[in-house]
Short mmCIF file of C-alpha atoms and ligand atoms in Angstrom, two decimals:
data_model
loop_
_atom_site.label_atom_id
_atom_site.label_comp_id
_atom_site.label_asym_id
_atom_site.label_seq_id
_atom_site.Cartn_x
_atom_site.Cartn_y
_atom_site.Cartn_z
CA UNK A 1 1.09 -12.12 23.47
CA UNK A 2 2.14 -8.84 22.73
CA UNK A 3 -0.39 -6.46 20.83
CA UNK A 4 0.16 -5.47 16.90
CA UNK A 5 -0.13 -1.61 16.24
CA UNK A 6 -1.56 -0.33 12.72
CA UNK A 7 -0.73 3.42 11.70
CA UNK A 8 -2.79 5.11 9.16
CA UNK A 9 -5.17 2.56 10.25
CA UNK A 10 -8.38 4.79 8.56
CA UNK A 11 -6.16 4.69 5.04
CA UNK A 12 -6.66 2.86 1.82
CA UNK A 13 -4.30 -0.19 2.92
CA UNK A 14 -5.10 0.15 6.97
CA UNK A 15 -8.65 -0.33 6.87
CA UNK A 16 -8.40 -3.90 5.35
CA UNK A 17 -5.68 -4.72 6.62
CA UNK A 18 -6.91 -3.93 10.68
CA UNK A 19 -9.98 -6.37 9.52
CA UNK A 20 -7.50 -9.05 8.35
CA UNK A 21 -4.93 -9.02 11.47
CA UNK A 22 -8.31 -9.38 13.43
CA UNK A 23 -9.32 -12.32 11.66
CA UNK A 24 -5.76 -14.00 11.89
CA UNK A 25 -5.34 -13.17 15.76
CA UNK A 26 -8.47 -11.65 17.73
CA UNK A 27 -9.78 -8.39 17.51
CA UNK A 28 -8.16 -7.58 21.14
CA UNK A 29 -4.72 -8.31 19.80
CA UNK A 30 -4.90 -5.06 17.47
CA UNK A 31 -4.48 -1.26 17.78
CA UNK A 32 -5.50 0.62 15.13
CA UNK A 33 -4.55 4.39 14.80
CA UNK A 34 -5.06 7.27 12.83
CA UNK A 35 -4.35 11.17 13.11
CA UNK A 36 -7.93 11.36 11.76
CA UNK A 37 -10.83 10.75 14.56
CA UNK A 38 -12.66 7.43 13.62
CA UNK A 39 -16.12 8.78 12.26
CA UNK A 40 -18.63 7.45 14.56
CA UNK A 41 -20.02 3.96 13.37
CA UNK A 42 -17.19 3.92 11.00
CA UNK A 43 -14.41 3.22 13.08
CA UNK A 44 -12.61 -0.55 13.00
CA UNK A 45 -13.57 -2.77 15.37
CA UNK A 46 -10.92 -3.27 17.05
CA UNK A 47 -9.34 -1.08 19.76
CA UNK A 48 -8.65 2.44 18.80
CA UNK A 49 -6.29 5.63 19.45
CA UNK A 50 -5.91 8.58 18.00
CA UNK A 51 -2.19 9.19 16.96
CA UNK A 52 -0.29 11.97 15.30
CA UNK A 53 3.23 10.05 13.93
CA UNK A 54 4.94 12.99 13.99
CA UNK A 55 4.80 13.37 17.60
CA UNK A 56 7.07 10.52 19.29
CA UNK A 57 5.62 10.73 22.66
CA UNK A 58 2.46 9.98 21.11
CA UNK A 59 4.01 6.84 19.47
CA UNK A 60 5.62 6.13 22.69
CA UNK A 61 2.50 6.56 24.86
CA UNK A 62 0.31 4.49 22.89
CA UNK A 63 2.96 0.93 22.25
CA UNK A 64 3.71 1.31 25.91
CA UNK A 65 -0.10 1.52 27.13
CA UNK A 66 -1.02 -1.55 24.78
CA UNK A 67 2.15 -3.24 24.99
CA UNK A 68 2.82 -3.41 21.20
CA UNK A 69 5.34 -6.04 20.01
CA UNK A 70 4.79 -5.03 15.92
CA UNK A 71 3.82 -2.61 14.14
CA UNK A 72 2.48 -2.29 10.96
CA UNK A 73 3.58 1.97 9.90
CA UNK A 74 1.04 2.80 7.59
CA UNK A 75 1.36 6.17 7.91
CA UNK A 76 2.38 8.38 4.76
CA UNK A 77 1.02 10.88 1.82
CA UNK A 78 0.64 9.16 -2.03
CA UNK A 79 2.83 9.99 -5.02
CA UNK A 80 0.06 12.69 -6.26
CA UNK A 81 -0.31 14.33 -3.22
CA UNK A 82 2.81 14.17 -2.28
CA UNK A 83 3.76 16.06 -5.42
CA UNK A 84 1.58 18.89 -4.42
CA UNK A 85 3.00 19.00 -0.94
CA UNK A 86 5.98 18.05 -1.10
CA UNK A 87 7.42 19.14 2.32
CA UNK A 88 4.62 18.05 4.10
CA UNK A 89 5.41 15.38 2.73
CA UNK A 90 8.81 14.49 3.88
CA UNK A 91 7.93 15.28 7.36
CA UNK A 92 4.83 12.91 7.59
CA UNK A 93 6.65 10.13 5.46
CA UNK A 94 9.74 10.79 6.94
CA UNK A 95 9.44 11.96 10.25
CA UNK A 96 6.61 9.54 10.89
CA UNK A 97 8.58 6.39 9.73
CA UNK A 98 11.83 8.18 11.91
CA UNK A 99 9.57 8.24 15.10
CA UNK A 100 8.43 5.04 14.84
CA UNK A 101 11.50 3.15 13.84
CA UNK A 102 12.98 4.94 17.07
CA UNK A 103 10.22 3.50 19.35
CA UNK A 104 10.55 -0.21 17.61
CA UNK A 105 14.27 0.42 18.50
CA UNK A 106 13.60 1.07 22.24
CA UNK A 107 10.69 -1.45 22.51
CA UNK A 108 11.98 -4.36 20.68
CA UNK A 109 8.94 -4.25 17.89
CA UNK A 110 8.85 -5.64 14.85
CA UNK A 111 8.22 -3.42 12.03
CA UNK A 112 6.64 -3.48 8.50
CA UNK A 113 6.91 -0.46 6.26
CA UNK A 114 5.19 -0.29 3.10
CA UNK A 115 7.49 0.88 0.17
CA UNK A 116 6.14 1.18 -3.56
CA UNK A 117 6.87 1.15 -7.30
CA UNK A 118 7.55 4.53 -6.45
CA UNK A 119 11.14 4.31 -5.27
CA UNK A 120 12.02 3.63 -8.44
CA UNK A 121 12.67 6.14 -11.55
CA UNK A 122 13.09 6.95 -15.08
CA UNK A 123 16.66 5.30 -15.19
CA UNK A 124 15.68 2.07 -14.08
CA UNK A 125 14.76 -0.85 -16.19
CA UNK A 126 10.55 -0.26 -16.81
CA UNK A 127 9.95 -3.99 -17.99
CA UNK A 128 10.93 -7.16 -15.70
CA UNK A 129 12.29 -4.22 -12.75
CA UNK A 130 15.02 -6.37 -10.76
CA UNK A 131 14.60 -6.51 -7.27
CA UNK A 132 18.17 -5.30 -6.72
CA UNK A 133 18.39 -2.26 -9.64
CA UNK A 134 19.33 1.24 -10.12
CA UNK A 135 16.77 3.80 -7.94
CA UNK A 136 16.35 7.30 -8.28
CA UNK A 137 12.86 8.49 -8.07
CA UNK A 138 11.96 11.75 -9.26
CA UNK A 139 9.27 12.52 -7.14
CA UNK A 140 9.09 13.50 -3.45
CA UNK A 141 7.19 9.83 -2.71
CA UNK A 142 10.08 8.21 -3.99
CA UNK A 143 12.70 10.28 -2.33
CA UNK A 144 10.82 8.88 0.83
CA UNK A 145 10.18 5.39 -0.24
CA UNK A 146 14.18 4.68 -1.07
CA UNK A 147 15.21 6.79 2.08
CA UNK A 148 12.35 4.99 4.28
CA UNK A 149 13.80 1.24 2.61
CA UNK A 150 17.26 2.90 3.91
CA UNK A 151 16.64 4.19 6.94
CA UNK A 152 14.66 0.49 7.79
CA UNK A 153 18.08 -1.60 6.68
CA UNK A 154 19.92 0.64 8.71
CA UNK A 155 18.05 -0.06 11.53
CA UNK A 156 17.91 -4.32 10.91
CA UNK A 157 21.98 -4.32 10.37
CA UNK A 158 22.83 -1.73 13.29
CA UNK A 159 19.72 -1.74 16.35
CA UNK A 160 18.84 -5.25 15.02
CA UNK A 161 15.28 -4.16 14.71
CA UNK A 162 13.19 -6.57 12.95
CA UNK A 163 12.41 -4.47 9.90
CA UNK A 164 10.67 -6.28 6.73
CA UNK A 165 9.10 -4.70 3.70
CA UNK A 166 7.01 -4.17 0.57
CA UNK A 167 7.32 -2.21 -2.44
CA UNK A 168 3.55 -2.16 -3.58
CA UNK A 169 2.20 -1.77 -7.34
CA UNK A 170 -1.11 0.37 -7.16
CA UNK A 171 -3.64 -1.50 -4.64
CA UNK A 172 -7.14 -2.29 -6.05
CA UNK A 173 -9.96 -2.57 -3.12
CA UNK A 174 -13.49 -2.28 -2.74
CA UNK A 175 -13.24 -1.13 0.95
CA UNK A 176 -11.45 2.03 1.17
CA UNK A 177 -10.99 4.73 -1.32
CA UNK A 178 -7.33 5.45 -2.14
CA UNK A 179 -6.61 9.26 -1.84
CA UNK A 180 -4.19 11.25 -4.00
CA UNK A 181 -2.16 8.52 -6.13
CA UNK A 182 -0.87 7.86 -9.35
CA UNK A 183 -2.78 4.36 -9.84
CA UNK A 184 -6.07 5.32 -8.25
CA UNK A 185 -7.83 5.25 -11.60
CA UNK A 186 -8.02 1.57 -11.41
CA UNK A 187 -10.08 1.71 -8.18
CA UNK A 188 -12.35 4.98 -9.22
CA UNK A 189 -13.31 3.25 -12.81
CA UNK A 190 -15.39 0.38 -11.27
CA UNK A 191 -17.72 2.94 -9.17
CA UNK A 192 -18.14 5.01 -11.77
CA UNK A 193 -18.94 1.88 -14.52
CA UNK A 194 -21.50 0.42 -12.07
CA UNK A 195 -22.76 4.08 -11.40
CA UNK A 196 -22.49 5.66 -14.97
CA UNK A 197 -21.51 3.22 -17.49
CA UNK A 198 -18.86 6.04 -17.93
CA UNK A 199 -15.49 7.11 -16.87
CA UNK A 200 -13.02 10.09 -18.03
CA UNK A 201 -9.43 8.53 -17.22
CA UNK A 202 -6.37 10.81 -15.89
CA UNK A 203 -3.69 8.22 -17.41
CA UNK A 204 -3.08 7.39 -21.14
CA UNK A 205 -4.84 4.32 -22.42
CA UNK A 206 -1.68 2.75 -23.11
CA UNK A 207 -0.05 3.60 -19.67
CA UNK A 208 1.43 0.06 -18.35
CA UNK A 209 1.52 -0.12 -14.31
CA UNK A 210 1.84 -3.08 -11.98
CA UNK A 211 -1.47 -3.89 -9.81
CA UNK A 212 -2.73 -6.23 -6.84
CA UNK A 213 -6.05 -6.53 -5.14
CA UNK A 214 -5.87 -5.70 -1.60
CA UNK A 215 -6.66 -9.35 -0.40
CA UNK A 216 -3.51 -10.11 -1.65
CA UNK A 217 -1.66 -7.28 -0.54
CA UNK A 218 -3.26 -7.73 3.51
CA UNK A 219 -2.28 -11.54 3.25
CA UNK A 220 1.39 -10.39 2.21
CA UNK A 221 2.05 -8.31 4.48
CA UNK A 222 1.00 -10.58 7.10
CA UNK A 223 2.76 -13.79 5.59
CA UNK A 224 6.30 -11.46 5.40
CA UNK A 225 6.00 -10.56 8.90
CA UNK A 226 5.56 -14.42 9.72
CA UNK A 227 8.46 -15.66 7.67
CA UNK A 228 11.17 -17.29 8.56
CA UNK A 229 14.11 -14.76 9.77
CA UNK A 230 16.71 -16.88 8.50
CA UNK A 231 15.21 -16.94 5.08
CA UNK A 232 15.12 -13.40 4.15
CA UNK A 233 18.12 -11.92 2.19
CA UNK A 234 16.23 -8.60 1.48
CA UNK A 235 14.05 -7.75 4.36
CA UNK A 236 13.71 -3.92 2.98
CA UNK A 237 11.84 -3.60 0.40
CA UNK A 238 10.71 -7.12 -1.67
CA UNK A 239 9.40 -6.24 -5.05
CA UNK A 240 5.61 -7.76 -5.38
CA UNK A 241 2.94 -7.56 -7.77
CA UNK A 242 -0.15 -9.75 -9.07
CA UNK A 243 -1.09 -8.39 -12.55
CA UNK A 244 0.20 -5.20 -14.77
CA UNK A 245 -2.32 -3.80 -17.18
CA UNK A 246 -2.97 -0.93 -18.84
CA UNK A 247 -6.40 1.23 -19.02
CA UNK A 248 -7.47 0.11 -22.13
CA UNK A 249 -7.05 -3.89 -21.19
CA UNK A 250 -8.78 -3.30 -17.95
CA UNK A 251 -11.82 -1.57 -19.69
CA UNK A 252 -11.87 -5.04 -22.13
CA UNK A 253 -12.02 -6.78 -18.65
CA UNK A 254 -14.94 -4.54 -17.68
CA UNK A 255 -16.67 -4.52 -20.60
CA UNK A 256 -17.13 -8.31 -20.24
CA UNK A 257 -19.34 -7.65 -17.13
CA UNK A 258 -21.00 -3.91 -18.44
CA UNK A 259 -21.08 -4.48 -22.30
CA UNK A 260 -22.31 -1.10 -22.82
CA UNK A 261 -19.36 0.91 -20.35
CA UNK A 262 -17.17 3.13 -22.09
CA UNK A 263 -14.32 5.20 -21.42
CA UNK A 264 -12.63 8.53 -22.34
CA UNK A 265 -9.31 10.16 -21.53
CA UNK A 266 -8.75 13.47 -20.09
CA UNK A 267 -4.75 13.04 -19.21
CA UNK A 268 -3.68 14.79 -16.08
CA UNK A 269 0.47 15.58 -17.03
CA UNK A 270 1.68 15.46 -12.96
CA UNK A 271 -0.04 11.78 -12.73
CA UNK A 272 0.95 10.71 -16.43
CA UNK A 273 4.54 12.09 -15.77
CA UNK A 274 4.84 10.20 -12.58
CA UNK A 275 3.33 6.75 -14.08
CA UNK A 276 5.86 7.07 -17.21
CA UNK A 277 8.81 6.79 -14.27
CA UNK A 278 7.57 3.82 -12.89
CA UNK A 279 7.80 0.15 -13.93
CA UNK A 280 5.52 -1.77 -16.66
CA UNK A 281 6.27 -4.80 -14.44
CA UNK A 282 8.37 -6.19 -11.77
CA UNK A 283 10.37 -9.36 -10.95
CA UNK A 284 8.78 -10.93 -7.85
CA UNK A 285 11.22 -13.88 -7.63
CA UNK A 286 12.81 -12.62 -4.06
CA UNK A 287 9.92 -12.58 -2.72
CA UNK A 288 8.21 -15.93 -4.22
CA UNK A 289 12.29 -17.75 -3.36
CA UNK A 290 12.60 -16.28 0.11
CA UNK A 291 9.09 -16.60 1.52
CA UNK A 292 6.93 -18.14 -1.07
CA UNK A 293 5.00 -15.13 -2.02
CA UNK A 294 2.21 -16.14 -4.31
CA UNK A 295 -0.70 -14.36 -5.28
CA UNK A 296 -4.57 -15.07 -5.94
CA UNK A 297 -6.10 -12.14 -7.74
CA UNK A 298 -5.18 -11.50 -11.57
CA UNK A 299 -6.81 -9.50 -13.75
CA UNK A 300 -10.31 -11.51 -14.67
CA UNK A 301 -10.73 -12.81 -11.02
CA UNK A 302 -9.62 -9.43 -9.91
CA UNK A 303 -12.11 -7.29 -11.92
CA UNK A 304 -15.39 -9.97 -11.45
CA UNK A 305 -14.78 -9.76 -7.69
CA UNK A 306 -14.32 -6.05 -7.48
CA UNK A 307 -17.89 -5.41 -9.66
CA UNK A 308 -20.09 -8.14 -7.34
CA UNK A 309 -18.83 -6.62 -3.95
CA UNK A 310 -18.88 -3.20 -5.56
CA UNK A 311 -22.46 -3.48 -7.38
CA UNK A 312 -23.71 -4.77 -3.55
CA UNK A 313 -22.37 -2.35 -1.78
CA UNK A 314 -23.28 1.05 -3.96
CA UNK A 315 -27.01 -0.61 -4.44
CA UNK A 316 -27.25 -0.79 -0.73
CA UNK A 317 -25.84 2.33 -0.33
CA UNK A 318 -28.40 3.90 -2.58
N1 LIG B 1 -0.49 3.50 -5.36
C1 LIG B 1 0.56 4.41 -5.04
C2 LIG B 1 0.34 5.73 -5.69
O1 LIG B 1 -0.22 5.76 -6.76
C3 LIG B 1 1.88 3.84 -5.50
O2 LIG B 1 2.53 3.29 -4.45
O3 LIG B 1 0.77 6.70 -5.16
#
């Protein structure tokens, strides 16, 4: 069987979801990379390579040495950071997803690329967001999200590269810490209400986003790539999402757990300007019609879950 090749693998999505391909087909059957250097002890399990997407013989080297078949381009900056860097931004998010689309062209891989409520904008519809609707971002990670769903249609209708793809709401996970987006709050406010009973929020209470634990977003990811072919009308990019709340209704959630946690806002206007662009909630129903997508986590399961493996790991830790 032909090996399955994670980019970004030391990122907020890549580190759960290396540990999840393992589980589903052996730890020898994945490749995860980075353009980091795995700290020592902290590195996945599995095989790994250092691997800068930018370069393509280093994409080229690696799927040819391990024989990938998929690949799983994780690769790319958040909306935040993105925003403050914006070129570097197009040529990692961009160039990376170029690169590696080229070498799934010449080596017959399948390929997944992760697209987001970010390739949509202030002109589309913010409540019930369409699967098939009006998109133009106004930030650079939406200029690359719609260009990278694009570019990875282009390549299904004319290479016939097996493209498939996502467009994630903010991920939630206990694992990995997300670095430099828009929905990040709802990951830091659980360390700091187990650590401080406290936390100073960069989005307005009432700011409406879509969310999904990670579980859910590993297992999707995985279940799109296994779907059937002839099933899939939209391959690039299937709306998703599990829950959509708003900081104040997630502090109620918390505050069921930690009575005495409390919150206060300090707005950031790049993060709040980018969150008031994206949707209050999407339409899943491509992806639950065309390959059953169903999720596990809402908000109550989602928030109990995050504060027992949380409270573990941070009293360990300490
Ligand atoms: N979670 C991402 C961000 O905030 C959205 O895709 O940038």
């Amino acid at each position: 069987m032909r090996r399955i090749l994670v980019t970004g693998a030391l990122g907020q999505i890549g580190t759960e979801l290396v540990e999840a391909l393992q589980a589903r087909y052996g730890e020898d059957r994945v490749i995860a990379t980075d353009v980091r250097m795995a700290p020592p002890g902290e590195s996945p399990r599995s095989l790994y390579a250092h691997m800068d997407c930018t370069q393509l013989p280093q994409i080229f080297e690696v799927v040819r040495r391990y024989d990938v078949g998929t690949i799983y381009h994780l690769a790319s900056l958040l909306s935040a950071v993105a925003e403050e860097r914006p070129q570097i931004a197009w040529s990692l998010n961009m160039g990376g997803l170029y690169n590696t689309l080229e070498v799934a062209r010449q080596y017959d891989c399948a390929l997944f690329f992760p697209s987001s409520i970010g390739a949509f904008g202030p002109t589309t519809p913010r409540d019930g967001t369409p699967q098939d609707t009006v998109q133009r971002p106004t930030t650079m990670y939406g200029v690359t999200k719609v260009a990278g769903e694009l570019l990875c249609d282009y390549y299904a209708t004319r290479f016939g590269v097996d493209t498939r793809g996502l467009r994630f709401p903010g991920l939630i996970s206990n694992t990995a810490p997300p670095g430099g987006g828009t929905t990040d709050y709802a990951v830091d406010i659980f360390y700091q209400a187990i650590r401080y009973r406290h936390y100073t929020c960069f989005l307005r209470a009432d700011s409406c986003l879509d969310m999904m634990y990670m579980p859910d977003a590993t297992r999707a990811m995985i279940d799109l790539m296994e779907a059937d072919p002839g099933r899939l009308k939209h391959r690039n990019s299937f709306n998703i999402t599990a829950m959509s709340f708003t900081p104040e209704r997630l502090v109620e959630e918390i505050c069921k757990h930690l009575p005495e946690f409390r919150i206060d806002y300090e707005v950031d206007p790049v993060r709040q300007a980018i969150a008031d662009t994206w949707p209050r909630s999407v339409d899943d129903s491509a992806a639950r019609q065309e390959w059953d997508w169903a999720p596990e986590y809402d908000l109550a399961r989602m928030t109990e879950d995050m504060l027992a493996k949380l409270s573990a790991k941070l009293t360990t830790a300490a």
